[in-house]
Amino acid sequence: VREVKPMTDSDQENLRAQTRHRYAEAAREASSGRPACDCGTETCVHVEGQRGWAEVMYENDELGELPETAVLASLGCGNPTAVTDLRPGETVLDLGSGGGIDVILSARRVAPGGTAYGLDMTDEMLALAEANATEAGVHNVKFLKGNIEAIPLPGESVDVVVSNCVINLSTDKAAVLAEIARVLRPGGRVGISDIVAEDGLSRQRREEAGSVLGCTAGALSKIEYLTGLEAAGLDHVSVEFTHEAADGLHGALVKAEKPR
Ligand SMILES: C[S@@+](CC[C@H](N)C(=O)[O-])C[C@H]1O[C@@H](n2cnc3c(N)ncnc32)[C@H](O)[C@@H]1O
């Protein structure tokens, strides 16, 4: 996966700081009872009584099992845990776990005996996720602070990696895909919802379309995702568009496996 113009370390840290700032604000919004918004409170329109994107992406029975602030904090672009096979006893890792919605749902599905980890770099999101998991009554969860480009877990320690609308935000996507491959056990699975660009969409058009969504630091194209996952050593890779998110950009379901 090649970024068109390689970023310096300080460019990357600046972009990460902006991202952290945005999601700290989103966590505060959800904590105060309003749906979190990806594009900042100034530009978001909140409709009274609506609980945000989760109402579109998740089934009613899933929403019914979740604390209200987990639903309000949902900033995903799909429902990766619904389409990923999770079994009791397994270890799941959610990259960019936000308010914890997919960690809580995963934790229930890997019980008894399994563990769901959530990794996020934003303190306010980690605090909200911890509170949501406690309110949901799930105990087999662990939230970790860190960057998805350097996952703070040992190699071959995870059965399933999920992620919901986070990898498009990364300033070093090749590092994220390599880290996913490193932490997965042989035979481990990947189920990711993300924003993905159509092949052939120019970098400039990707940025224009991304700025409409307000959350993409340069989405990968479908072919870049596929070749990036293969280059990281994963197989059975697929990228399926699920809905149009902006002109040329789609919500997508990304799947892969680590060879045994
Ligand atoms: C769009 S929100 C998605 C949250 C959650 N997955 C969901 O579906 O609601 C992005 C989350 O990823 C986190 N994040 C963004 N870039 C990250 C990075 N490089 N490393 C760790 N966390 C990151 C943000 O702090 C934020 O909580």
PDB file of C-alpha atoms and ligand atoms in Angstrom:
ATOM      1  CA  VAL A   1       0.000   0.000   0.000  1.00  0.00           C
ATOM      2  CA  ARG A   2       1.686   3.206  -1.164  1.00  0.00           C
ATOM      3  CA  GLU A   3       0.658   6.605   0.104  1.00  0.00           C
ATOM      4  CA  VAL A   4       1.037   8.955  -2.860  1.00  0.00           C
ATOM      5  CA  LYS A   5       3.175  11.476  -0.981  1.00  0.00           C
ATOM      6  CA  PRO A   6       5.036   9.859   1.939  1.00  0.00           C
ATOM      7  CA  MET A   7       4.259  11.679   5.187  1.00  0.00           C
ATOM      8  CA  THR A   8       6.944  12.769   7.600  1.00  0.00           C
ATOM      9  CA  ASP A   9       6.704  11.600  11.222  1.00  0.00           C
ATOM     10  CA  SER A  10       5.620  15.055  12.293  1.00  0.00           C
ATOM     11  CA  ASP A  11       2.919  15.229   9.544  1.00  0.00           C
ATOM     12  CA  GLN A  12       1.613  11.899  10.824  1.00  0.00           C
ATOM     13  CA  GLU A  13       1.610  13.036  14.443  1.00  0.00           C
ATOM     14  CA  ASN A  14      -0.191  16.282  13.496  1.00  0.00           C
ATOM     15  CA  LEU A  15      -2.909  14.379  11.647  1.00  0.00           C
ATOM     16  CA  ARG A  16      -3.269  11.933  14.535  1.00  0.00           C
ATOM     17  CA  ALA A  17      -3.595  14.825  16.977  1.00  0.00           C
ATOM     18  CA  GLN A  18      -6.398  16.337  14.848  1.00  0.00           C
ATOM     19  CA  THR A  19      -8.128  12.951  14.722  1.00  0.00           C
ATOM     20  CA  ARG A  20      -7.798  12.502  18.507  1.00  0.00           C
ATOM     21  CA  HIS A  21      -9.229  15.980  19.057  1.00  0.00           C
ATOM     22  CA  ARG A  22     -12.231  15.201  16.818  1.00  0.00           C
ATOM     23  CA  TYR A  23     -13.005  11.899  18.549  1.00  0.00           C
ATOM     24  CA  ALA A  24     -12.539  13.345  22.038  1.00  0.00           C
ATOM     25  CA  GLU A  25     -15.281  15.831  21.080  1.00  0.00           C
ATOM     26  CA  ALA A  26     -17.423  12.979  19.684  1.00  0.00           C
ATOM     27  CA  ALA A  27     -17.052  11.058  22.973  1.00  0.00           C
ATOM     28  CA  ARG A  28     -18.152  14.140  24.934  1.00  0.00           C
ATOM     29  CA  GLU A  29     -21.209  14.526  22.682  1.00  0.00           C
ATOM     30  CA  ALA A  30     -22.289  10.913  23.235  1.00  0.00           C
ATOM     31  CA  SER A  31     -21.660  11.175  26.993  1.00  0.00           C
ATOM     32  CA  SER A  32     -24.006  14.148  27.142  1.00  0.00           C
ATOM     33  CA  GLY A  33     -26.805  12.278  25.375  1.00  0.00           C
ATOM     34  CA  ARG A  34     -26.427  13.458  21.766  1.00  0.00           C
ATOM     35  CA  PRO A  35     -25.427  11.267  18.813  1.00  0.00           C
ATOM     36  CA  ALA A  36     -21.697  11.602  18.165  1.00  0.00           C
ATOM     37  CA  CYS A  37     -20.739  13.080  14.840  1.00  0.00           C
ATOM     38  CA  ASP A  38     -17.699  12.468  12.671  1.00  0.00           C
ATOM     39  CA  CYS A  39     -17.518  15.890  11.145  1.00  0.00           C
ATOM     40  CA  GLY A  40     -17.513  18.037  14.265  1.00  0.00           C
ATOM     41  CA  THR A  41     -20.436  19.508  16.121  1.00  0.00           C
ATOM     42  CA  GLU A  42     -20.438  22.741  14.072  1.00  0.00           C
ATOM     43  CA  THR A  43     -21.450  20.956  10.885  1.00  0.00           C
ATOM     44  CA  CYS A  44     -23.645  18.182  12.257  1.00  0.00           C
ATOM     45  CA  VAL A  45     -27.394  18.283  12.193  1.00  0.00           C
ATOM     46  CA  HIS A  46     -28.984  16.452  15.109  1.00  0.00           C
ATOM     47  CA  VAL A  47     -32.566  15.370  14.728  1.00  0.00           C
ATOM     48  CA  GLU A  48     -34.442  15.101  18.028  1.00  0.00           C
ATOM     49  CA  GLY A  49     -35.093  11.460  18.936  1.00  0.00           C
ATOM     50  CA  GLN A  50     -32.603  10.007  16.449  1.00  0.00           C
ATOM     51  CA  ARG A  51     -29.751   7.944  17.857  1.00  0.00           C
ATOM     52  CA  GLY A  52     -27.324   8.274  14.961  1.00  0.00           C
ATOM     53  CA  TRP A  53     -25.872   5.794  12.490  1.00  0.00           C
ATOM     54  CA  ALA A  54     -26.203   2.757  14.720  1.00  0.00           C
ATOM     55  CA  GLU A  55     -29.953   2.671  14.024  1.00  0.00           C
ATOM     56  CA  VAL A  56     -29.160   2.040  10.362  1.00  0.00           C
ATOM     57  CA  MET A  57     -26.254  -0.381  10.798  1.00  0.00           C
ATOM     58  CA  TYR A  58     -27.354  -2.597  13.700  1.00  0.00           C
ATOM     59  CA  GLU A  59     -30.353  -4.866  14.300  1.00  0.00           C
ATOM     60  CA  ASN A  60     -32.926  -3.793  16.874  1.00  0.00           C
ATOM     61  CA  ASP A  61     -32.169  -6.771  19.114  1.00  0.00           C
ATOM     62  CA  GLU A  62     -28.470  -5.785  19.173  1.00  0.00           C
ATOM     63  CA  LEU A  63     -29.334  -2.156  19.970  1.00  0.00           C
ATOM     64  CA  GLY A  64     -31.647  -3.282  22.746  1.00  0.00           C
ATOM     65  CA  GLU A  65     -28.723  -4.968  24.531  1.00  0.00           C
ATOM     66  CA  LEU A  66     -26.514  -1.870  24.495  1.00  0.00           C
ATOM     67  CA  PRO A  67     -26.191   1.140  26.803  1.00  0.00           C
ATOM     68  CA  GLU A  68     -27.616   4.301  25.216  1.00  0.00           C
ATOM     69  CA  THR A  69     -24.236   6.063  25.211  1.00  0.00           C
ATOM     70  CA  ALA A  70     -22.659   3.132  23.301  1.00  0.00           C
ATOM     71  CA  VAL A  71     -25.349   3.537  20.622  1.00  0.00           C
ATOM     72  CA  LEU A  72     -24.973   7.330  20.545  1.00  0.00           C
ATOM     73  CA  ALA A  73     -21.168   7.038  20.220  1.00  0.00           C
ATOM     74  CA  SER A  74     -21.349   4.659  17.260  1.00  0.00           C
ATOM     75  CA  LEU A  75     -19.398   6.107  14.351  1.00  0.00           C
ATOM     76  CA  GLY A  76     -19.076   3.024  12.204  1.00  0.00           C
ATOM     77  CA  CYS A  77     -19.848   2.473   8.540  1.00  0.00           C
ATOM     78  CA  GLY A  78     -21.098  -1.099   8.872  1.00  0.00           C
ATOM     79  CA  ASN A  79     -21.572  -3.897  11.373  1.00  0.00           C
ATOM     80  CA  PRO A  80     -18.437  -6.061  11.128  1.00  0.00           C
ATOM     81  CA  THR A  81     -19.310  -8.382  13.998  1.00  0.00           C
ATOM     82  CA  ALA A  82     -22.606  -9.373  12.333  1.00  0.00           C
ATOM     83  CA  VAL A  83     -20.813 -10.802   9.311  1.00  0.00           C
ATOM     84  CA  THR A  84     -17.798 -12.272  11.102  1.00  0.00           C
ATOM     85  CA  ASP A  85     -17.909 -15.725  12.561  1.00  0.00           C
ATOM     86  CA  LEU A  86     -17.159 -15.443  16.313  1.00  0.00           C
ATOM     87  CA  ARG A  87     -17.014 -18.506  18.549  1.00  0.00           C
ATOM     88  CA  PRO A  88     -17.022 -19.003  22.327  1.00  0.00           C
ATOM     89  CA  GLY A  89     -13.498 -19.050  23.743  1.00  0.00           C
ATOM     90  CA  GLU A  90     -11.965 -16.892  21.013  1.00  0.00           C
ATOM     91  CA  THR A  91      -9.945 -13.687  21.336  1.00  0.00           C
ATOM     92  CA  VAL A  92     -11.250 -10.742  19.293  1.00  0.00           C
ATOM     93  CA  LEU A  93      -9.511  -7.417  18.735  1.00  0.00           C
ATOM     94  CA  ASP A  94     -11.410  -4.293  17.602  1.00  0.00           C
ATOM     95  CA  LEU A  95      -9.115  -1.678  16.030  1.00  0.00           C
ATOM     96  CA  GLY A  96     -10.290   1.855  16.866  1.00  0.00           C
ATOM     97  CA  SER A  97     -12.970   0.704  19.286  1.00  0.00           C
ATOM     98  CA  GLY A  98     -14.489   4.150  19.960  1.00  0.00           C
ATOM     99  CA  GLY A  99     -17.387   3.985  22.429  1.00  0.00           C
ATOM    100  CA  GLY A 100     -17.098   0.192  22.524  1.00  0.00           C
ATOM    101  CA  ILE A 101     -20.188  -0.909  20.565  1.00  0.00           C
ATOM    102  CA  ASP A 102     -18.457  -3.725  18.628  1.00  0.00           C
ATOM    103  CA  VAL A 103     -16.355  -4.792  21.626  1.00  0.00           C
ATOM    104  CA  ILE A 104     -19.482  -5.278  23.754  1.00  0.00           C
ATOM    105  CA  LEU A 105     -21.302  -7.199  20.999  1.00  0.00           C
ATOM    106  CA  SER A 106     -18.192  -9.353  20.336  1.00  0.00           C
ATOM    107  CA  ALA A 107     -17.603 -10.040  24.035  1.00  0.00           C
ATOM    108  CA  ARG A 108     -21.070 -11.583  24.301  1.00  0.00           C
ATOM    109  CA  ARG A 109     -20.428 -13.812  21.297  1.00  0.00           C
ATOM    110  CA  VAL A 110     -17.041 -15.146  22.476  1.00  0.00           C
ATOM    111  CA  ALA A 111     -18.336 -15.911  25.994  1.00  0.00           C
ATOM    112  CA  PRO A 112     -17.779 -18.136  27.806  1.00  0.00           C
ATOM    113  CA  GLY A 113     -14.012 -18.244  27.879  1.00  0.00           C
ATOM    114  CA  GLY A 114     -13.253 -15.649  25.207  1.00  0.00           C
ATOM    115  CA  THR A 115     -11.971 -12.084  25.435  1.00  0.00           C
ATOM    116  CA  ALA A 116     -12.736  -8.964  23.407  1.00  0.00           C
ATOM    117  CA  TYR A 117     -10.011  -6.305  23.231  1.00  0.00           C
ATOM    118  CA  GLY A 118     -10.684  -2.734  22.126  1.00  0.00           C
ATOM    119  CA  LEU A 119      -7.738  -0.613  20.984  1.00  0.00           C
ATOM    120  CA  ASP A 120      -8.051   3.165  20.663  1.00  0.00           C
ATOM    121  CA  MET A 121      -5.754   6.181  20.889  1.00  0.00           C
ATOM    122  CA  THR A 122      -8.277   8.674  22.322  1.00  0.00           C
ATOM    123  CA  ASP A 123      -8.527   8.812  26.138  1.00  0.00           C
ATOM    124  CA  GLU A 124     -12.102  10.129  26.106  1.00  0.00           C
ATOM    125  CA  MET A 125     -13.268   7.250  23.875  1.00  0.00           C
ATOM    126  CA  LEU A 126     -11.486   4.672  26.068  1.00  0.00           C
ATOM    127  CA  ALA A 127     -13.152   6.087  29.204  1.00  0.00           C
ATOM    128  CA  LEU A 128     -16.562   6.041  27.506  1.00  0.00           C
ATOM    129  CA  ALA A 129     -16.042   2.475  26.264  1.00  0.00           C
ATOM    130  CA  GLU A 130     -15.044   1.267  29.756  1.00  0.00           C
ATOM    131  CA  ALA A 131     -18.168   2.887  31.230  1.00  0.00           C
ATOM    132  CA  ASN A 132     -20.369   1.397  28.498  1.00  0.00           C
ATOM    133  CA  ALA A 133     -18.962  -2.109  28.994  1.00  0.00           C
ATOM    134  CA  THR A 134     -19.544  -1.846  32.754  1.00  0.00           C
ATOM    135  CA  GLU A 135     -23.122  -0.661  32.175  1.00  0.00           C
ATOM    136  CA  ALA A 136     -23.673  -3.498  29.671  1.00  0.00           C
ATOM    137  CA  GLY A 137     -22.479  -5.978  32.320  1.00  0.00           C
ATOM    138  CA  VAL A 138     -19.794  -7.560  30.133  1.00  0.00           C
ATOM    139  CA  HIS A 139     -16.639  -8.517  32.003  1.00  0.00           C
ATOM    140  CA  ASN A 140     -14.593 -10.306  29.324  1.00  0.00           C
ATOM    141  CA  VAL A 141     -13.393  -7.029  27.755  1.00  0.00           C
ATOM    142  CA  LYS A 142     -10.067  -5.212  27.888  1.00  0.00           C
ATOM    143  CA  PHE A 143      -9.488  -1.736  26.493  1.00  0.00           C
ATOM    144  CA  LEU A 144      -5.975  -0.811  25.397  1.00  0.00           C
ATOM    145  CA  LYS A 145      -4.551   2.614  24.650  1.00  0.00           C
ATOM    146  CA  GLY A 146      -2.393   2.750  21.532  1.00  0.00           C
ATOM    147  CA  ASN A 147      -2.120   3.189  17.801  1.00  0.00           C
ATOM    148  CA  ILE A 148      -3.435   0.675  15.318  1.00  0.00           C
ATOM    149  CA  GLU A 149      -0.143   1.108  13.424  1.00  0.00           C
ATOM    150  CA  ALA A 150       1.718  -0.501  16.387  1.00  0.00           C
ATOM    151  CA  ILE A 151      -0.722  -2.845  18.136  1.00  0.00           C
ATOM    152  CA  PRO A 152       0.286  -3.382  21.788  1.00  0.00           C
ATOM    153  CA  LEU A 153      -0.318  -7.164  21.742  1.00  0.00           C
ATOM    154  CA  PRO A 154       2.064 -10.077  21.124  1.00  0.00           C
ATOM    155  CA  GLY A 155       2.246 -11.867  17.778  1.00  0.00           C
ATOM    156  CA  GLU A 156      -0.215 -14.714  17.103  1.00  0.00           C
ATOM    157  CA  SER A 157      -2.411 -13.829  20.093  1.00  0.00           C
ATOM    158  CA  VAL A 158      -5.733 -13.005  18.376  1.00  0.00           C
ATOM    159  CA  ASP A 159      -8.294 -15.191  16.559  1.00  0.00           C
ATOM    160  CA  VAL A 160     -10.334 -12.441  14.915  1.00  0.00           C
ATOM    161  CA  VAL A 161      -9.569  -8.805  14.078  1.00  0.00           C
ATOM    162  CA  VAL A 162     -12.560  -6.528  13.503  1.00  0.00           C
ATOM    163  CA  SER A 163     -12.633  -2.803  12.838  1.00  0.00           C
ATOM    164  CA  ASN A 164     -15.349  -0.312  11.984  1.00  0.00           C
ATOM    165  CA  CYS A 165     -14.556   2.773   9.924  1.00  0.00           C
ATOM    166  CA  VAL A 166     -11.077   3.401  11.311  1.00  0.00           C
ATOM    167  CA  ILE A 167      -8.423   2.196   8.862  1.00  0.00           C
ATOM    168  CA  ASN A 168      -9.361   4.963   6.401  1.00  0.00           C
ATOM    169  CA  LEU A 169      -8.191   7.404   9.104  1.00  0.00           C
ATOM    170  CA  SER A 170      -4.735   5.890   9.397  1.00  0.00           C
ATOM    171  CA  THR A 171      -1.694   7.778   8.198  1.00  0.00           C
ATOM    172  CA  ASP A 172       0.179   4.486   7.559  1.00  0.00           C
ATOM    173  CA  LYS A 173      -2.228   1.861   6.258  1.00  0.00           C
ATOM    174  CA  ALA A 174       0.514  -0.577   5.227  1.00  0.00           C
ATOM    175  CA  ALA A 175       1.671  -0.668   8.868  1.00  0.00           C
ATOM    176  CA  VAL A 176      -1.904  -1.377  10.033  1.00  0.00           C
ATOM    177  CA  LEU A 177      -2.314  -4.298   7.616  1.00  0.00           C
ATOM    178  CA  ALA A 178       1.105  -5.716   8.620  1.00  0.00           C
ATOM    179  CA  GLU A 179       0.148  -5.420  12.303  1.00  0.00           C
ATOM    180  CA  ILE A 180      -3.139  -7.247  11.705  1.00  0.00           C
ATOM    181  CA  ALA A 181      -1.230 -10.110  10.074  1.00  0.00           C
ATOM    182  CA  ARG A 182       1.305 -10.172  12.935  1.00  0.00           C
ATOM    183  CA  VAL A 183      -1.192 -10.410  15.819  1.00  0.00           C
ATOM    184  CA  LEU A 184      -3.440 -13.012  14.149  1.00  0.00           C
ATOM    185  CA  ARG A 185      -2.976 -16.675  14.954  1.00  0.00           C
ATOM    186  CA  PRO A 186      -2.572 -18.982  11.940  1.00  0.00           C
ATOM    187  CA  GLY A 187      -6.103 -19.565  10.640  1.00  0.00           C
ATOM    188  CA  GLY A 188      -7.248 -16.255  12.177  1.00  0.00           C
ATOM    189  CA  ARG A 189      -9.895 -14.136  10.454  1.00  0.00           C
ATOM    190  CA  VAL A 190     -10.385 -10.484   9.568  1.00  0.00           C
ATOM    191  CA  GLY A 191     -13.767  -8.684   9.293  1.00  0.00           C
ATOM    192  CA  ILE A 192     -13.543  -4.960   8.648  1.00  0.00           C
ATOM    193  CA  SER A 193     -16.079  -2.297   7.726  1.00  0.00           C
ATOM    194  CA  ASP A 194     -14.382   0.684   6.146  1.00  0.00           C
ATOM    195  CA  ILE A 195     -14.670   3.436   3.576  1.00  0.00           C
ATOM    196  CA  VAL A 196     -13.103   2.301   0.293  1.00  0.00           C
ATOM    197  CA  ALA A 197     -12.635   4.220  -2.963  1.00  0.00           C
ATOM    198  CA  GLU A 198     -13.531   2.964  -6.405  1.00  0.00           C
ATOM    199  CA  ASP A 199     -10.489   1.889  -8.401  1.00  0.00           C
ATOM    200  CA  GLY A 200      -9.341   4.622 -10.727  1.00  0.00           C
ATOM    201  CA  LEU A 201     -10.653   7.498  -8.580  1.00  0.00           C
ATOM    202  CA  SER A 202      -7.841  10.048  -8.577  1.00  0.00           C
ATOM    203  CA  ARG A 203      -6.195  11.062  -5.309  1.00  0.00           C
ATOM    204  CA  GLN A 204      -7.691  14.540  -5.686  1.00  0.00           C
ATOM    205  CA  ARG A 205     -11.223  13.180  -6.238  1.00  0.00           C
ATOM    206  CA  ARG A 206     -10.776  10.840  -3.242  1.00  0.00           C
ATOM    207  CA  GLU A 207      -9.850  13.807  -1.085  1.00  0.00           C
ATOM    208  CA  GLU A 208     -12.776  15.879  -2.359  1.00  0.00           C
ATOM    209  CA  ALA A 209     -15.233  13.028  -1.759  1.00  0.00           C
ATOM    210  CA  GLY A 210     -13.632  12.268   1.632  1.00  0.00           C
ATOM    211  CA  SER A 211     -13.961  15.842   2.785  1.00  0.00           C
ATOM    212  CA  VAL A 212     -17.732  15.541   2.223  1.00  0.00           C
ATOM    213  CA  LEU A 213     -17.752  12.622   4.660  1.00  0.00           C
ATOM    214  CA  GLY A 214     -15.397  14.545   6.899  1.00  0.00           C
ATOM    215  CA  CYS A 215     -13.587  11.486   8.118  1.00  0.00           C
ATOM    216  CA  THR A 216     -11.268  10.096   5.498  1.00  0.00           C
ATOM    217  CA  ALA A 217      -7.527  10.754   5.483  1.00  0.00           C
ATOM    218  CA  GLY A 218      -7.370   9.192   2.019  1.00  0.00           C
ATOM    219  CA  ALA A 219      -9.357   5.970   1.684  1.00  0.00           C
ATOM    220  CA  LEU A 220      -7.672   3.014   0.011  1.00  0.00           C
ATOM    221  CA  SER A 221      -9.099   1.892  -3.321  1.00  0.00           C
ATOM    222  CA  LYS A 222     -10.513  -1.611  -3.627  1.00  0.00           C
ATOM    223  CA  ILE A 223      -7.433  -2.920  -5.453  1.00  0.00           C
ATOM    224  CA  GLU A 224      -5.082  -1.237  -2.943  1.00  0.00           C
ATOM    225  CA  TYR A 225      -6.924  -2.944  -0.061  1.00  0.00           C
ATOM    226  CA  LEU A 226      -6.771  -6.343  -1.774  1.00  0.00           C
ATOM    227  CA  THR A 227      -3.096  -6.123  -2.699  1.00  0.00           C
ATOM    228  CA  GLY A 228      -2.225  -4.567   0.670  1.00  0.00           C
ATOM    229  CA  LEU A 229      -3.794  -7.479   2.576  1.00  0.00           C
ATOM    230  CA  GLU A 230      -2.034  -9.994   0.318  1.00  0.00           C
ATOM    231  CA  ALA A 231       1.303  -8.187   0.718  1.00  0.00           C
ATOM    232  CA  ALA A 232       0.822  -8.456   4.496  1.00  0.00           C
ATOM    233  CA  GLY A 233       0.623 -12.256   4.091  1.00  0.00           C
ATOM    234  CA  LEU A 234      -3.154 -12.791   4.310  1.00  0.00           C
ATOM    235  CA  ASP A 235      -5.248 -14.849   1.903  1.00  0.00           C
ATOM    236  CA  HIS A 236      -8.919 -15.403   0.971  1.00  0.00           C
ATOM    237  CA  VAL A 237      -9.087 -11.619   0.730  1.00  0.00           C
ATOM    238  CA  SER A 238     -12.243  -9.871  -0.463  1.00  0.00           C
ATOM    239  CA  VAL A 239     -13.609  -6.332  -0.536  1.00  0.00           C
ATOM    240  CA  GLU A 240     -17.359  -5.969  -1.099  1.00  0.00           C
ATOM    241  CA  PHE A 241     -19.014  -2.574  -1.496  1.00  0.00           C
ATOM    242  CA  THR A 242     -22.141  -2.367   0.671  1.00  0.00           C
ATOM    243  CA  HIS A 243     -23.410   1.202   0.173  1.00  0.00           C
ATOM    244  CA  GLU A 244     -22.348   4.459  -1.434  1.00  0.00           C
ATOM    245  CA  ALA A 245     -20.965   6.869   1.146  1.00  0.00           C
ATOM    246  CA  ALA A 246     -20.031   9.755  -1.169  1.00  0.00           C
ATOM    247  CA  ASP A 247     -19.322  10.166  -4.864  1.00  0.00           C
ATOM    248  CA  GLY A 248     -16.837   7.347  -5.647  1.00  0.00           C
ATOM    249  CA  LEU A 249     -16.471   6.270  -2.005  1.00  0.00           C
ATOM    250  CA  HIS A 250     -18.302   3.272  -0.552  1.00  0.00           C
ATOM    251  CA  GLY A 251     -18.929   1.603   2.762  1.00  0.00           C
ATOM    252  CA  ALA A 252     -17.312  -1.807   2.291  1.00  0.00           C
ATOM    253  CA  LEU A 253     -16.895  -5.125   3.999  1.00  0.00           C
ATOM    254  CA  VAL A 254     -13.297  -6.382   3.935  1.00  0.00           C
ATOM    255  CA  LYS A 255     -12.478 -10.001   4.740  1.00  0.00           C
ATOM    256  CA  ALA A 256      -9.258 -12.017   4.886  1.00  0.00           C
ATOM    257  CA  GLU A 257      -7.637 -14.978   6.648  1.00  0.00           C
ATOM    258  CA  LYS A 258      -4.159 -15.763   7.891  1.00  0.00           C
ATOM    259  CA  PRO A 259      -2.858 -18.970   6.312  1.00  0.00           C
ATOM    260  CA  ARG A 260      -2.562 -21.933   8.681  1.00  0.00           C
TER     261      ARG A 260
HETATM  262  C1  LIG B   1     -14.884   6.666  13.187  1.00  0.00           C
HETATM  263  S1  LIG B   1     -14.543   6.299  14.879  1.00  0.00           S
HETATM  264  C2  LIG B   1     -15.107   4.603  14.921  1.00  0.00           C
HETATM  265  C3  LIG B   1     -15.302   4.082  16.320  1.00  0.00           C
HETATM  266  C4  LIG B   1     -15.914   2.678  16.398  1.00  0.00           C
HETATM  267  N1  LIG B   1     -15.161   1.707  15.651  1.00  0.00           N
HETATM  268  C5  LIG B   1     -17.360   2.671  15.972  1.00  0.00           C
HETATM  269  O1  LIG B   1     -17.728   1.902  15.091  1.00  0.00           O
HETATM  270  O2  LIG B   1     -18.136   3.439  16.546  1.00  0.00           O
HETATM  271  C6  LIG B   1     -12.787   6.138  14.874  1.00  0.00           C
HETATM  272  C7  LIG B   1     -12.143   5.719  16.193  1.00  0.00           C
HETATM  273  O3  LIG B   1     -10.832   5.270  15.896  1.00  0.00           O
HETATM  274  C8  LIG B   1      -9.892   5.893  16.757  1.00  0.00           C
HETATM  275  N2  LIG B   1      -8.653   6.014  15.961  1.00  0.00           N
HETATM  276  C9  LIG B   1      -8.475   6.728  14.821  1.00  0.00           C
HETATM  277  N3  LIG B   1      -7.239   6.563  14.345  1.00  0.00           N
HETATM  278  C10 LIG B   1      -6.591   5.736  15.216  1.00  0.00           C
HETATM  279  C11 LIG B   1      -5.272   5.199  15.275  1.00  0.00           C
HETATM  280  N4  LIG B   1      -4.368   5.495  14.354  1.00  0.00           N
HETATM  281  N5  LIG B   1      -4.958   4.377  16.305  1.00  0.00           N
HETATM  282  C12 LIG B   1      -5.881   4.083  17.276  1.00  0.00           C
HETATM  283  N6  LIG B   1      -7.144   4.568  17.266  1.00  0.00           N
HETATM  284  C13 LIG B   1      -7.498   5.377  16.252  1.00  0.00           C
HETATM  285  C14 LIG B   1     -10.520   7.207  17.162  1.00  0.00           C
HETATM  286  O4  LIG B   1     -10.028   7.651  18.404  1.00  0.00           O
HETATM  287  C15 LIG B   1     -12.013   6.841  17.205  1.00  0.00           C
HETATM  288  O5  LIG B   1     -12.395   6.387  18.479  1.00  0.00           O
END
